[in-house]
C-alpha positions as a printed NumPy array, in Angstrom:
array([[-47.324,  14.344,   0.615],
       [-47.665,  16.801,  -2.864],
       [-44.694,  15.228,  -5.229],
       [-42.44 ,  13.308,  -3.551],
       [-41.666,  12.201,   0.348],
       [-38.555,  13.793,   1.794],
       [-36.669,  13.543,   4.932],
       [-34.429,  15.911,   6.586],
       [-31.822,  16.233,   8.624],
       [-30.586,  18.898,  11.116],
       [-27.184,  20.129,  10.179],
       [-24.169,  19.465,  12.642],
       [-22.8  ,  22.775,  12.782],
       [-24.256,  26.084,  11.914],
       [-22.546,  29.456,  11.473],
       [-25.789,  31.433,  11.823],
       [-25.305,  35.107,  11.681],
       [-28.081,  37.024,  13.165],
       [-29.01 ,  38.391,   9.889],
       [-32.044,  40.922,  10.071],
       [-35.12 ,  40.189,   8.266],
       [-35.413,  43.317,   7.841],
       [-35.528,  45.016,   4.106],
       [-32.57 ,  47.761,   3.67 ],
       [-34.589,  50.636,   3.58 ],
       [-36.194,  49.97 ,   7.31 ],
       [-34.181,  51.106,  10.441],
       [-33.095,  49.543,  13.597],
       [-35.547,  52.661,  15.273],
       [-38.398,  50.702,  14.329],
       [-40.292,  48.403,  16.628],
       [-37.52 ,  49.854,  19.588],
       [-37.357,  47.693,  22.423],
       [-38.625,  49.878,  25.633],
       [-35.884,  50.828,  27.814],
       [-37.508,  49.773,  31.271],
       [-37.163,  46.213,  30.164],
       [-34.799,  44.275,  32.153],
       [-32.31 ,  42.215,  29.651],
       [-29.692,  39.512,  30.306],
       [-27.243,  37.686,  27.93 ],
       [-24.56 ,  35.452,  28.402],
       [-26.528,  32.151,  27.236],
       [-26.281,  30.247,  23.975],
       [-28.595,  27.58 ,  22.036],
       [-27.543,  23.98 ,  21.184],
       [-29.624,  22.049,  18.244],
       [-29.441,  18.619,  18.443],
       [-26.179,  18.815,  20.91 ],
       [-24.043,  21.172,  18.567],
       [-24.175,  24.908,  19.345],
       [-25.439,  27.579,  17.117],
       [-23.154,  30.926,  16.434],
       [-24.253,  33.872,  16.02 ],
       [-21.971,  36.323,  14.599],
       [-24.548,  39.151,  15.125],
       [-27.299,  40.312,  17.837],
       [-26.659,  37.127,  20.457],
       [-29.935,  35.614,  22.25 ],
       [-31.217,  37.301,  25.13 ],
       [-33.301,  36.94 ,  28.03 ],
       [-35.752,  40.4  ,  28.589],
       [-38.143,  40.125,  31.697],
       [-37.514,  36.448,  32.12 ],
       [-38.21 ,  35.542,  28.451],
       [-35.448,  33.839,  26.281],
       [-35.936,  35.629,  22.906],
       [-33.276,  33.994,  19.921],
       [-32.481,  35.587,  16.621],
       [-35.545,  34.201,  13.849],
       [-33.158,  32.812,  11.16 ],
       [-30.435,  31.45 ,  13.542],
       [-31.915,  28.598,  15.164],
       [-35.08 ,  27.995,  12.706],
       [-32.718,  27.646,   9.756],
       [-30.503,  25.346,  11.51 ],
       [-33.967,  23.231,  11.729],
       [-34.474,  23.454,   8.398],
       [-36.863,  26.048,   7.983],
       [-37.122,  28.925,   5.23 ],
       [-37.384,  32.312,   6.338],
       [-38.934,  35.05 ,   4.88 ],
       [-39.575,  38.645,   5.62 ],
       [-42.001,  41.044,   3.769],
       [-41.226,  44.316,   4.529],
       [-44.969,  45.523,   3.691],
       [-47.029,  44.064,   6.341],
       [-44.245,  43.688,   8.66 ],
       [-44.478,  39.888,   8.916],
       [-42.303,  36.737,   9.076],
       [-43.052,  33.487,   7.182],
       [-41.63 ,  30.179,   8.389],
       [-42.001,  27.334,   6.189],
       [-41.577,  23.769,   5.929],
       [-42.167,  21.   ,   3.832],
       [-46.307,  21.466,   3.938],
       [-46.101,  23.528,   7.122],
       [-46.356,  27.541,   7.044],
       [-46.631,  29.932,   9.741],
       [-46.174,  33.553,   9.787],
       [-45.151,  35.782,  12.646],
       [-45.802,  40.004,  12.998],
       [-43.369,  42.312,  14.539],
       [-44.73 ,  43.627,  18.09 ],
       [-47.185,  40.519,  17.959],
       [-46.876,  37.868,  20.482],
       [-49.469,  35.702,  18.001],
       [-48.012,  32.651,  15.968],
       [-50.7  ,  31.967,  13.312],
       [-50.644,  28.502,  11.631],
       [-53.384,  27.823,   9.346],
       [-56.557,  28.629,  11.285],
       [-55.139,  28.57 ,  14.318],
       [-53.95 ,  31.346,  16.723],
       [-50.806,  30.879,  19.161],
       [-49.787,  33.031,  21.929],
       [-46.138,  33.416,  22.42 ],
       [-45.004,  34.049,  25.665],
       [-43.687,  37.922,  24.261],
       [-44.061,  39.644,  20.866],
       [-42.066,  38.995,  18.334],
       [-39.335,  42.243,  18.132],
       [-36.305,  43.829,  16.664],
       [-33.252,  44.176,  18.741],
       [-30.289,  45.412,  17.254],
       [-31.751,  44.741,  14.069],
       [-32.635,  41.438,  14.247],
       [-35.756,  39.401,  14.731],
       [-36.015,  38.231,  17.734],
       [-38.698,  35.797,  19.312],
       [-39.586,  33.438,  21.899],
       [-38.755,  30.338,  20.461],
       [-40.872,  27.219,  22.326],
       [-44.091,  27.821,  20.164],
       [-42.299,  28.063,  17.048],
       [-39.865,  25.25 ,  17.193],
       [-42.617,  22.317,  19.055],
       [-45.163,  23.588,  15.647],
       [-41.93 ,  22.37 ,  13.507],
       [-41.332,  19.228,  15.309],
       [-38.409,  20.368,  17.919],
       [-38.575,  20.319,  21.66 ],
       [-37.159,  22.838,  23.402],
       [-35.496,  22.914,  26.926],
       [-33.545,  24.847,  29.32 ],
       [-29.874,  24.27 ,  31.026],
       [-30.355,  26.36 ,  34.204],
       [-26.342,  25.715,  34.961],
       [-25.365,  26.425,  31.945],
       [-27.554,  28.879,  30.301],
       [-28.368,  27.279,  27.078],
       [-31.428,  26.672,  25.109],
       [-31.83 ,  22.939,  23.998],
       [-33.597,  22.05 ,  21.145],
       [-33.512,  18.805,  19.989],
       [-35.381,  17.703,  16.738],
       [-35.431,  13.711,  15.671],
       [-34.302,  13.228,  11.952],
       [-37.936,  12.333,  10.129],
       [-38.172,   8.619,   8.871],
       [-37.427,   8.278,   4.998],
       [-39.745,   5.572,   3.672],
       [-39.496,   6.677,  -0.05 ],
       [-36.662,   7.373,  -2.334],
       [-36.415,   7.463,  -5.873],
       [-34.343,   6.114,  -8.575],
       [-33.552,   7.208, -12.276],
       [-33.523,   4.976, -15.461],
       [-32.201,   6.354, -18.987],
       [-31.847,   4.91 , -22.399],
       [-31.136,   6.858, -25.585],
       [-31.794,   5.76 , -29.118],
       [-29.266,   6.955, -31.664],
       [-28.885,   6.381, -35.553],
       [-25.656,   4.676, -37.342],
       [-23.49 ,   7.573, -37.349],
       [-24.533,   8.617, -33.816],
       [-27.042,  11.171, -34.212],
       [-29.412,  10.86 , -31.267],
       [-32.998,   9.809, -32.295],
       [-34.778,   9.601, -29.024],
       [-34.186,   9.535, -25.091],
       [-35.812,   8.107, -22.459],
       [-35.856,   9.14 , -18.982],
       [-37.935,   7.58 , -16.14 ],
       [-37.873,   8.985, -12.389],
       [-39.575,   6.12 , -10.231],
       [-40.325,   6.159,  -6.383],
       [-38.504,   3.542,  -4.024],
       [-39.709,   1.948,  -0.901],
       [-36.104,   2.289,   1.643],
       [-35.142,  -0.437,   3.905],
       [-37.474,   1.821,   6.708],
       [-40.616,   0.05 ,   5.36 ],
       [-41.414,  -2.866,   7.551],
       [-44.297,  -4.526,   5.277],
       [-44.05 ,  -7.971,   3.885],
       [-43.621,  -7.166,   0.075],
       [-41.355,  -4.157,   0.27 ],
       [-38.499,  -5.931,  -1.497],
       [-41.443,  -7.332,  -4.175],
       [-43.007,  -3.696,  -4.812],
       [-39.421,  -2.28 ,  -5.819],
       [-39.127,  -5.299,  -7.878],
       [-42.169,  -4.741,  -9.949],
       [-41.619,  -1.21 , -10.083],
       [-38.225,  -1.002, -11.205],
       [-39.298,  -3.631, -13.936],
       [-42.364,  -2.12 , -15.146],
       [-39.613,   1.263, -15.612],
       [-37.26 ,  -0.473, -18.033],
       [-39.51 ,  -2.298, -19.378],
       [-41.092,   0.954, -20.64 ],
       [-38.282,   2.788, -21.533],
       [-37.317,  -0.503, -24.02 ],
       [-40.744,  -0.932, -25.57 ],
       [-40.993,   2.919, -26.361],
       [-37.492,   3.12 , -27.809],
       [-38.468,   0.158, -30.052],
       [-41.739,   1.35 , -31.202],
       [-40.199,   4.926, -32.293],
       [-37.427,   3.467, -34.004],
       [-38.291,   3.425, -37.133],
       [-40.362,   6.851, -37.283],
       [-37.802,   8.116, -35.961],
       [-35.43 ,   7.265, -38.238],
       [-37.291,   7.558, -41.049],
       [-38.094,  11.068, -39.695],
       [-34.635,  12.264, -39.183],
       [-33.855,  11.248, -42.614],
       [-36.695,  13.687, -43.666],
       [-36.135,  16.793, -41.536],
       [-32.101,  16.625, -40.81 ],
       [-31.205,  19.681, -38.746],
       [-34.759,  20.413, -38.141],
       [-35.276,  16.998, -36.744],
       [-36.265,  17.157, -32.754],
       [-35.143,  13.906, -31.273],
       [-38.206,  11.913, -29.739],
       [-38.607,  11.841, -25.922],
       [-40.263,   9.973, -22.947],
       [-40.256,  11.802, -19.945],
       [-42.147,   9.338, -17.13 ],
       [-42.463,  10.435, -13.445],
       [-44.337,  10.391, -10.474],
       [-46.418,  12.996,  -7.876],
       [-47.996,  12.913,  -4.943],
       [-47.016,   9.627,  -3.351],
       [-48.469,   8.564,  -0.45 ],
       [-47.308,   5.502,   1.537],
       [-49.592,   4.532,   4.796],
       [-51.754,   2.201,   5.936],
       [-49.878,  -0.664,   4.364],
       [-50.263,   0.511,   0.828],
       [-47.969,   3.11 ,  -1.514],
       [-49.645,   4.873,  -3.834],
       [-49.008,   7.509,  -6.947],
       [-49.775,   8.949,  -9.729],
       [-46.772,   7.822, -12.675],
       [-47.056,  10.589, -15.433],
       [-45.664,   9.896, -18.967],
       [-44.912,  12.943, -21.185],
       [-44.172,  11.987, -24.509],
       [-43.141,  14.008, -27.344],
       [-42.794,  13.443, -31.516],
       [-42.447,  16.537, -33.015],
       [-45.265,  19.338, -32.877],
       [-45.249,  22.438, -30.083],
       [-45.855,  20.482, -27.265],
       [-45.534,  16.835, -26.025],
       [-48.677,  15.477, -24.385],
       [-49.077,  14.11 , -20.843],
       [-50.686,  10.419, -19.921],
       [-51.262,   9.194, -16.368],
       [-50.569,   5.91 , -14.728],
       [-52.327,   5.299, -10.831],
       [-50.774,   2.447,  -8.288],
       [-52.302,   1.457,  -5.619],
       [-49.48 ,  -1.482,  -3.884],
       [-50.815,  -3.691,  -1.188],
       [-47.327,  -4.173,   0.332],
       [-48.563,  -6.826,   2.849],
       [-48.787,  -8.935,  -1.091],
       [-47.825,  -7.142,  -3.431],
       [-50.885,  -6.811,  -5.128],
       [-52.586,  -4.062,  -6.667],
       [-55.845,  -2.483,  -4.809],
       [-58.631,  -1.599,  -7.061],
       [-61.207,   1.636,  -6.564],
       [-63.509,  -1.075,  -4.583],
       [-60.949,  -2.067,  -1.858],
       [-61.858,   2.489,  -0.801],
       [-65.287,   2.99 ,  -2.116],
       [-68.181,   1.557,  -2.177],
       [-69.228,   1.011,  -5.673],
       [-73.749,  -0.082,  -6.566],
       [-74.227,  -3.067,  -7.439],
       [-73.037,  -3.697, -10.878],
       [-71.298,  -0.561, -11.582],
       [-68.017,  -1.024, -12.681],
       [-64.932,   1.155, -11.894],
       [-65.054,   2.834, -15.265],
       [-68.971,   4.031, -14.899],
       [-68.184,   5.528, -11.328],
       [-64.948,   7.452, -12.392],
       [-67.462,   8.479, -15.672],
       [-69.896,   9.675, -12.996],
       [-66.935,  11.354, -10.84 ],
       [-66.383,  13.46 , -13.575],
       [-70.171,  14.186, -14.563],
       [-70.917,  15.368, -11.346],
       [-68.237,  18.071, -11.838],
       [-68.932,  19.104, -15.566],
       [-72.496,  20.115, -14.285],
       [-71.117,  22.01 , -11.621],
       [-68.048,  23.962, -13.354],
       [-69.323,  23.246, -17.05 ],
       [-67.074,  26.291, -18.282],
       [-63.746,  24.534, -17.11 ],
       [-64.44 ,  21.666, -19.215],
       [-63.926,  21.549, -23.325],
       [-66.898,  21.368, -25.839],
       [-66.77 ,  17.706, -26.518],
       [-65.74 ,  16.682, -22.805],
       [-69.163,  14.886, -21.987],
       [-68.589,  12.87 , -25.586],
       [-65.123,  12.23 , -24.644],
       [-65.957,  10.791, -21.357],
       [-68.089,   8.001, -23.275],
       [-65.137,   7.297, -25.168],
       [-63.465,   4.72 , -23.932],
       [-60.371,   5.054, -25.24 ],
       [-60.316,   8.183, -23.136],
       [-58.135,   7.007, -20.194],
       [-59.456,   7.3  , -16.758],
       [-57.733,   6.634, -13.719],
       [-57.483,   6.699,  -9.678],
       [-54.698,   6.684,  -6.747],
       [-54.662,   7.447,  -2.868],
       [-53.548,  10.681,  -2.381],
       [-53.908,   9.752,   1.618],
       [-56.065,   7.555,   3.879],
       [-58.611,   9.654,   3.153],
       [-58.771,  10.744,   0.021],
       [-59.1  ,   9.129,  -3.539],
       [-57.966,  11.247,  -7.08 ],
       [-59.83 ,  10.328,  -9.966],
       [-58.454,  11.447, -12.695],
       [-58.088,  12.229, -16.413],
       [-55.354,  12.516, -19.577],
       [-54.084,  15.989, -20.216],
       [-56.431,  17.319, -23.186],
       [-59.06 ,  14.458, -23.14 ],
       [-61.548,  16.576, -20.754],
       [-59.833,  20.339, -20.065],
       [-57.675,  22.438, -21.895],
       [-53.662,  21.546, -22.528],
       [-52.848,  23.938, -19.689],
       [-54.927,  21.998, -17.077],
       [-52.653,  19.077, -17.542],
       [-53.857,  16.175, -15.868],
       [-57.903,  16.549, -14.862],
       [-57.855,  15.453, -10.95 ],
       [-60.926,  15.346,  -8.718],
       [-60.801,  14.111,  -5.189],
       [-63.578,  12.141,  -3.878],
       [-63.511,  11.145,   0.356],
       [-62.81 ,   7.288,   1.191],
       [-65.794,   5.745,   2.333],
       [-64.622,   1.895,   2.905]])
């Protein structure tokens, strides 16, 4: 999952108007329906046993295919429509999943793969309309038909929520009130969904580690801060701690993330530190880079993520900056990993140790081979 896990939830009720997807300046002439076609209405859609209106072009049956208006029932799913006038084509997205349809096509494309709808997608009355089984079962919905009732049913469970998140703040402000610096920490927290052992533990540890932070890093600025608010008065930029998270992954009985810390003291821009976790939530426990790969004999977590990263710098030498190799035999240049899925391992680097400040964070994914 990219930055955080999300769940959603088909709404209860929808007011869909069959709103074209169509820019203004095309008319309803264009992709005409042919006249021979034989078209019934009279039927309606229900989503998760509520009905959808449509205040506009109402779904139809032509030549014994149900067609339904693009943006009624697919937004009621939760999906984002889009139309680009230029090529003619309609992209449907969700969360990670993407798939674009073309007027007068009957081909859903998804990725690399190639659909066949049961017609083309087409404009009637100035709406979108398609076929909607291949569509809807690609975004997780199953789709039926009342024969006694003529409706569409499309039913679509509500997707498990294993992570949340929480919010910690803390400010740090002089004797008269001025503010000197400001913490705020967004951390990732396992819901009462996850079945494993040390669930209750992990969210323990986590939520610790978080204040725990936030306290030490107001205490350690405090007097430089002061001291430098005294100096600069109206110029003065109160300190801040910005620490969040990305691409969390839980599976397999583990959760996993990278915690990113952007600090800042002054200066054009703050700089940007990273944190991995790797939670055995069967224990508790951490998991170390061993527990996915198989490191030689004697090499030690440190000299593989050094050779991670030497590998690359051969490869793409121009990405990296002047002194990266040096840096990289610094050891006070921080290195880290994280699962970023079964699969797949992200080692990983401080903003401005290895690449350029606009890089950010230096990632390179390496497969699991444990």
């Amino acid at each position: 999952m990219k930055k955080r896990i999300l769940a959603m939830t088909c709404a209860a009720a929808v007011a869909a108007a069959a709103v074209p997807v169509y820019g203004a300046e095309e008319t309803a002439a264009e992709h005409v329906q042919p006249a021979e076609e034989t078209v019934a209405t009279n039927l309606g859609v229900m989503v998760n046993e509520e009905p959808v209106v449509f205040s506009g072009q109402q779904p139809v049956i032509v030549d014994n295919v149900t067609l339904v208006p693009v943006r009624g029932v697919l937004e009621t799913l939760g999906v984002t429509v889009a139309w680009d006038a230029q090529t003619h084509t309609i992209t449907l997205t969700e969360g990670e999943k993407t798939g674009t349809l073309t007027m007068d096509s009957d081909v859903f494309q998804t990725g690399d793969t190639s659909v066949r709808m049961s017609a083309p997608a087409q404009n009637i009355n100035g709406s979108a309309m398609i076929p909607l089984r291949a569509v809807a079962e690609y975004f997780g919905a199953e789709v039926g038909w009342d024969a006694e009732n003529r409706m569409v049913l499309v039913t679509k469970a509500p997707e498990v929520q294993y992570l949340a998140e929480d919010t910690y703040e803390k400010v740090l402000k002089d004797e008269n009130g001025n503010l000197l610096a400001e913490v705020k920490v967004i951390y990732p927290v396992l819901t009462s969904e996850v079945p494993e052992a040390a669930r209750d533990a992990v969210n323990k540890n986590i939520a610790g580690l978080t204040m725990k932070a936030a306290d030490t890093y107001l205490a350690e600025v405090k007097d430089e801060a002061t001291q430098e608010a005294a100096e600069l008065g109206e110029n003065f930029h109160p300190f801040q701690l910005v620490i969040s998270y990305e691409d969390a992954f839980y599976g397999k009985g583990v959760l996993s993330y990278l915690t990113t810390v952007w600090e800042y003291r002054g200066g054009a821009n703050g700089t940007t530190k990273g944190v991995g976790k790797i939670y055995d939530l069967q224990t508790g426990e951490t998991k170390t880079l061993g527990n996915y790969i198989n490191l030689q004999s004697g090499l030690t977590e440190r000299d593989y993520m050094v050779q991670v990263f030497r590998r690359d710098m051969a490869s793409n030498s121009e990405k990296y900056l002047e002194g990266a190799a040096q840096s990289l035999l610094d050891t006070n240049t921080n290195l880290g990993y994280y699962l970023k899925d079964e699969k797949t391992m992200v080692v990983f680097a401080d903003e401005t140790t290895l690449k350029p400040h606009s890089e950010g964070i230096v990632k390179l994914e390496i497969p699991v081979n444990k």
